[in-house]
CSV table of C-alpha atoms in Angstrom, one decimal:
chain,number,residue,atom,x,y,z
P,1,UNK,CA,-55.3,17.2,-77.0
P,2,UNK,CA,-52.5,15.9,-79.4
P,3,UNK,CA,-53.6,15.1,-82.8
P,4,UNK,CA,-51.2,13.5,-86.2
P,5,UNK,CA,-52.0,14.9,-89.4
P,6,UNK,CA,-50.5,12.9,-91.8
P,7,UNK,CA,-50.2,13.8,-95.9
P,8,UNK,CA,-48.7,12.5,-99.2
P,9,UNK,CA,-50.0,9.5,-99.9
P,10,UNK,CA,-51.5,8.2,-103.0
P,11,UNK,CA,-51.5,6.5,-106.3
P,12,UNK,CA,-47.6,5.8,-108.0
P,13,UNK,CA,-46.3,3.6,-110.4
P,14,UNK,CA,-43.4,0.9,-109.6
P,15,UNK,CA,-40.3,2.2,-109.5
P,16,UNK,CA,-41.8,6.1,-108.3
P,17,UNK,CA,-41.1,7.8,-105.2
P,18,UNK,CA,-43.5,9.4,-102.7
P,19,UNK,CA,-42.9,12.2,-99.7
P,20,UNK,CA,-45.3,11.2,-96.5
P,21,UNK,CA,-45.4,14.2,-93.9
P,22,UNK,CA,-46.8,13.9,-90.2
P,23,UNK,CA,-47.0,16.8,-88.5
P,24,UNK,CA,-47.8,17.1,-84.7
P,25,UNK,CA,-50.3,19.5,-83.6
P,26,UNK,CA,-51.7,20.6,-79.8
P,27,UNK,CA,-50.5,20.0,-75.7
P,28,UNK,CA,-46.4,19.0,-76.8
P,29,UNK,CA,-44.1,19.4,-73.4
P,30,UNK,CA,-42.0,17.6,-76.1
P,31,UNK,CA,-41.8,15.2,-79.2
P,32,UNK,CA,-39.3,12.1,-78.5
P,33,UNK,CA,-39.5,9.0,-81.2
P,34,UNK,CA,-40.9,9.3,-84.1
P,35,UNK,CA,-42.0,7.8,-87.3
P,36,UNK,CA,-43.2,5.4,-90.2
P,37,UNK,CA,-45.5,2.1,-89.6
P,38,UNK,CA,-48.0,0.3,-92.5
P,39,UNK,CA,-50.4,-2.2,-92.7
P,40,UNK,CA,-51.6,-4.1,-96.0
P,41,UNK,CA,-54.4,-5.8,-95.9
P,42,UNK,CA,-54.0,-9.2,-94.0
P,43,UNK,CA,-51.3,-8.3,-92.5
P,44,UNK,CA,-49.6,-6.8,-89.6
P,45,UNK,CA,-48.7,-3.6,-89.1
P,46,UNK,CA,-44.7,-3.5,-89.3
P,47,UNK,CA,-42.4,-0.7,-88.8
P,48,UNK,CA,-40.7,1.7,-92.2
P,49,UNK,CA,-38.5,3.5,-90.3
P,50,UNK,CA,-38.7,5.7,-86.3
P,51,UNK,CA,-36.2,8.7,-85.5
P,52,UNK,CA,-35.3,9.7,-82.4
P,53,UNK,CA,-35.6,13.3,-81.3
P,54,UNK,CA,-31.4,13.2,-81.5
P,55,UNK,CA,-31.8,11.5,-85.0
P,56,UNK,CA,-31.2,8.0,-84.2
P,57,UNK,CA,-32.6,6.0,-87.0
P,58,UNK,CA,-34.5,3.1,-87.2
P,59,UNK,CA,-35.6,1.1,-90.6
P,60,UNK,CA,-38.0,-1.8,-91.1
P,61,UNK,CA,-35.9,-4.7,-93.1
P,62,UNK,CA,-38.4,-4.6,-96.1
P,63,UNK,CA,-37.2,-0.9,-96.8
P,64,UNK,CA,-33.9,-0.6,-96.1
P,65,UNK,CA,-32.3,0.8,-98.8
P,66,UNK,CA,-34.7,2.3,-100.4
P,67,UNK,CA,-36.8,4.8,-97.6
P,68,UNK,CA,-35.0,8.1,-96.0
P,69,UNK,CA,-36.7,9.3,-92.6
P,70,UNK,CA,-35.9,12.9,-91.4
P,71,UNK,CA,-37.8,15.1,-88.7
P,72,UNK,CA,-38.4,18.9,-87.8
P,73,UNK,CA,-38.3,19.9,-84.4
P,74,UNK,CA,-39.0,23.4,-84.7
P,75,UNK,CA,-41.8,21.9,-86.4
P,76,UNK,CA,-42.8,18.5,-84.9
P,77,UNK,CA,-43.1,17.0,-88.4
P,78,UNK,CA,-42.1,14.2,-89.3
P,79,UNK,CA,-41.1,12.9,-93.4
P,80,UNK,CA,-40.4,9.7,-94.7
P,81,UNK,CA,-39.5,10.2,-98.8
P,82,UNK,CA,-39.3,6.6,-100.0
P,83,UNK,CA,-37.9,5.6,-104.1
P,84,UNK,CA,-38.2,2.6,-106.3
P,85,UNK,CA,-41.4,1.6,-104.9
P,86,UNK,CA,-42.2,-1.1,-105.5
P,87,UNK,CA,-46.5,-3.5,-105.6
P,88,UNK,CA,-45.2,-4.8,-101.8
P,89,UNK,CA,-45.3,-1.8,-100.6
P,90,UNK,CA,-49.0,-0.4,-100.9
P,91,UNK,CA,-50.0,-0.5,-97.6
P,92,UNK,CA,-51.6,2.4,-95.2
P,93,UNK,CA,-49.1,4.1,-93.7
P,94,UNK,CA,-49.5,5.0,-90.1
P,95,UNK,CA,-47.8,8.3,-88.3
P,96,UNK,CA,-46.5,7.5,-85.4
P,97,UNK,CA,-45.2,9.5,-82.0
P,98,UNK,CA,-43.8,9.2,-78.4
P,99,UNK,CA,-45.2,12.5,-77.1
P,100,UNK,CA,-44.9,14.2,-74.1
P,101,UNK,CA,-48.1,16.3,-73.1
P,102,UNK,CA,-46.8,17.4,-69.7
P,103,UNK,CA,-43.4,16.8,-67.8
P,104,UNK,CA,-43.0,12.8,-67.3
P,105,UNK,CA,-47.0,12.3,-69.0
P,106,UNK,CA,-45.6,10.4,-71.8
P,107,UNK,CA,-47.6,8.8,-74.5
P,108,UNK,CA,-47.5,7.2,-78.1
P,109,UNK,CA,-50.1,8.8,-80.7
P,110,UNK,CA,-51.4,7.5,-84.2
P,111,UNK,CA,-52.2,9.3,-86.6
P,112,UNK,CA,-55.0,8.6,-89.0
P,113,UNK,CA,-53.9,6.9,-91.6
P,114,UNK,CA,-52.5,7.3,-95.4
P,115,UNK,CA,-53.1,4.8,-98.8
P,116,UNK,CA,-50.3,4.6,-100.1
P,117,UNK,CA,-50.6,2.4,-104.1
P,118,UNK,CA,-48.1,1.7,-106.3
P,119,UNK,CA,-49.1,-0.2,-109.5
P,120,UNK,CA,-47.3,-2.0,-110.8
């Protein structure tokens, strides 16, 4: 059993910053890519940022230049630092991880989501 536990969401004023964390726990052989997606009401889930185990990073177009993603492989944890937040960044943010629970058994896992609300 694998769990992704997110923390760090909340209410922030426009122009502010937030740091989200997501820790993977359970029966883990290895963690490949980890990342963050978000979904605003009435919109499709979209990529915010993702990072592979060797540090390659991919950003969503809407947040480029305003987010930093990092990970601690020893803790199976991924972090998302967001700055210059805008009201349109308001969404539920979901942690995502590609995890090998035993050799050659790989699945995508999702966290429960954390709400980020940016007030104008």
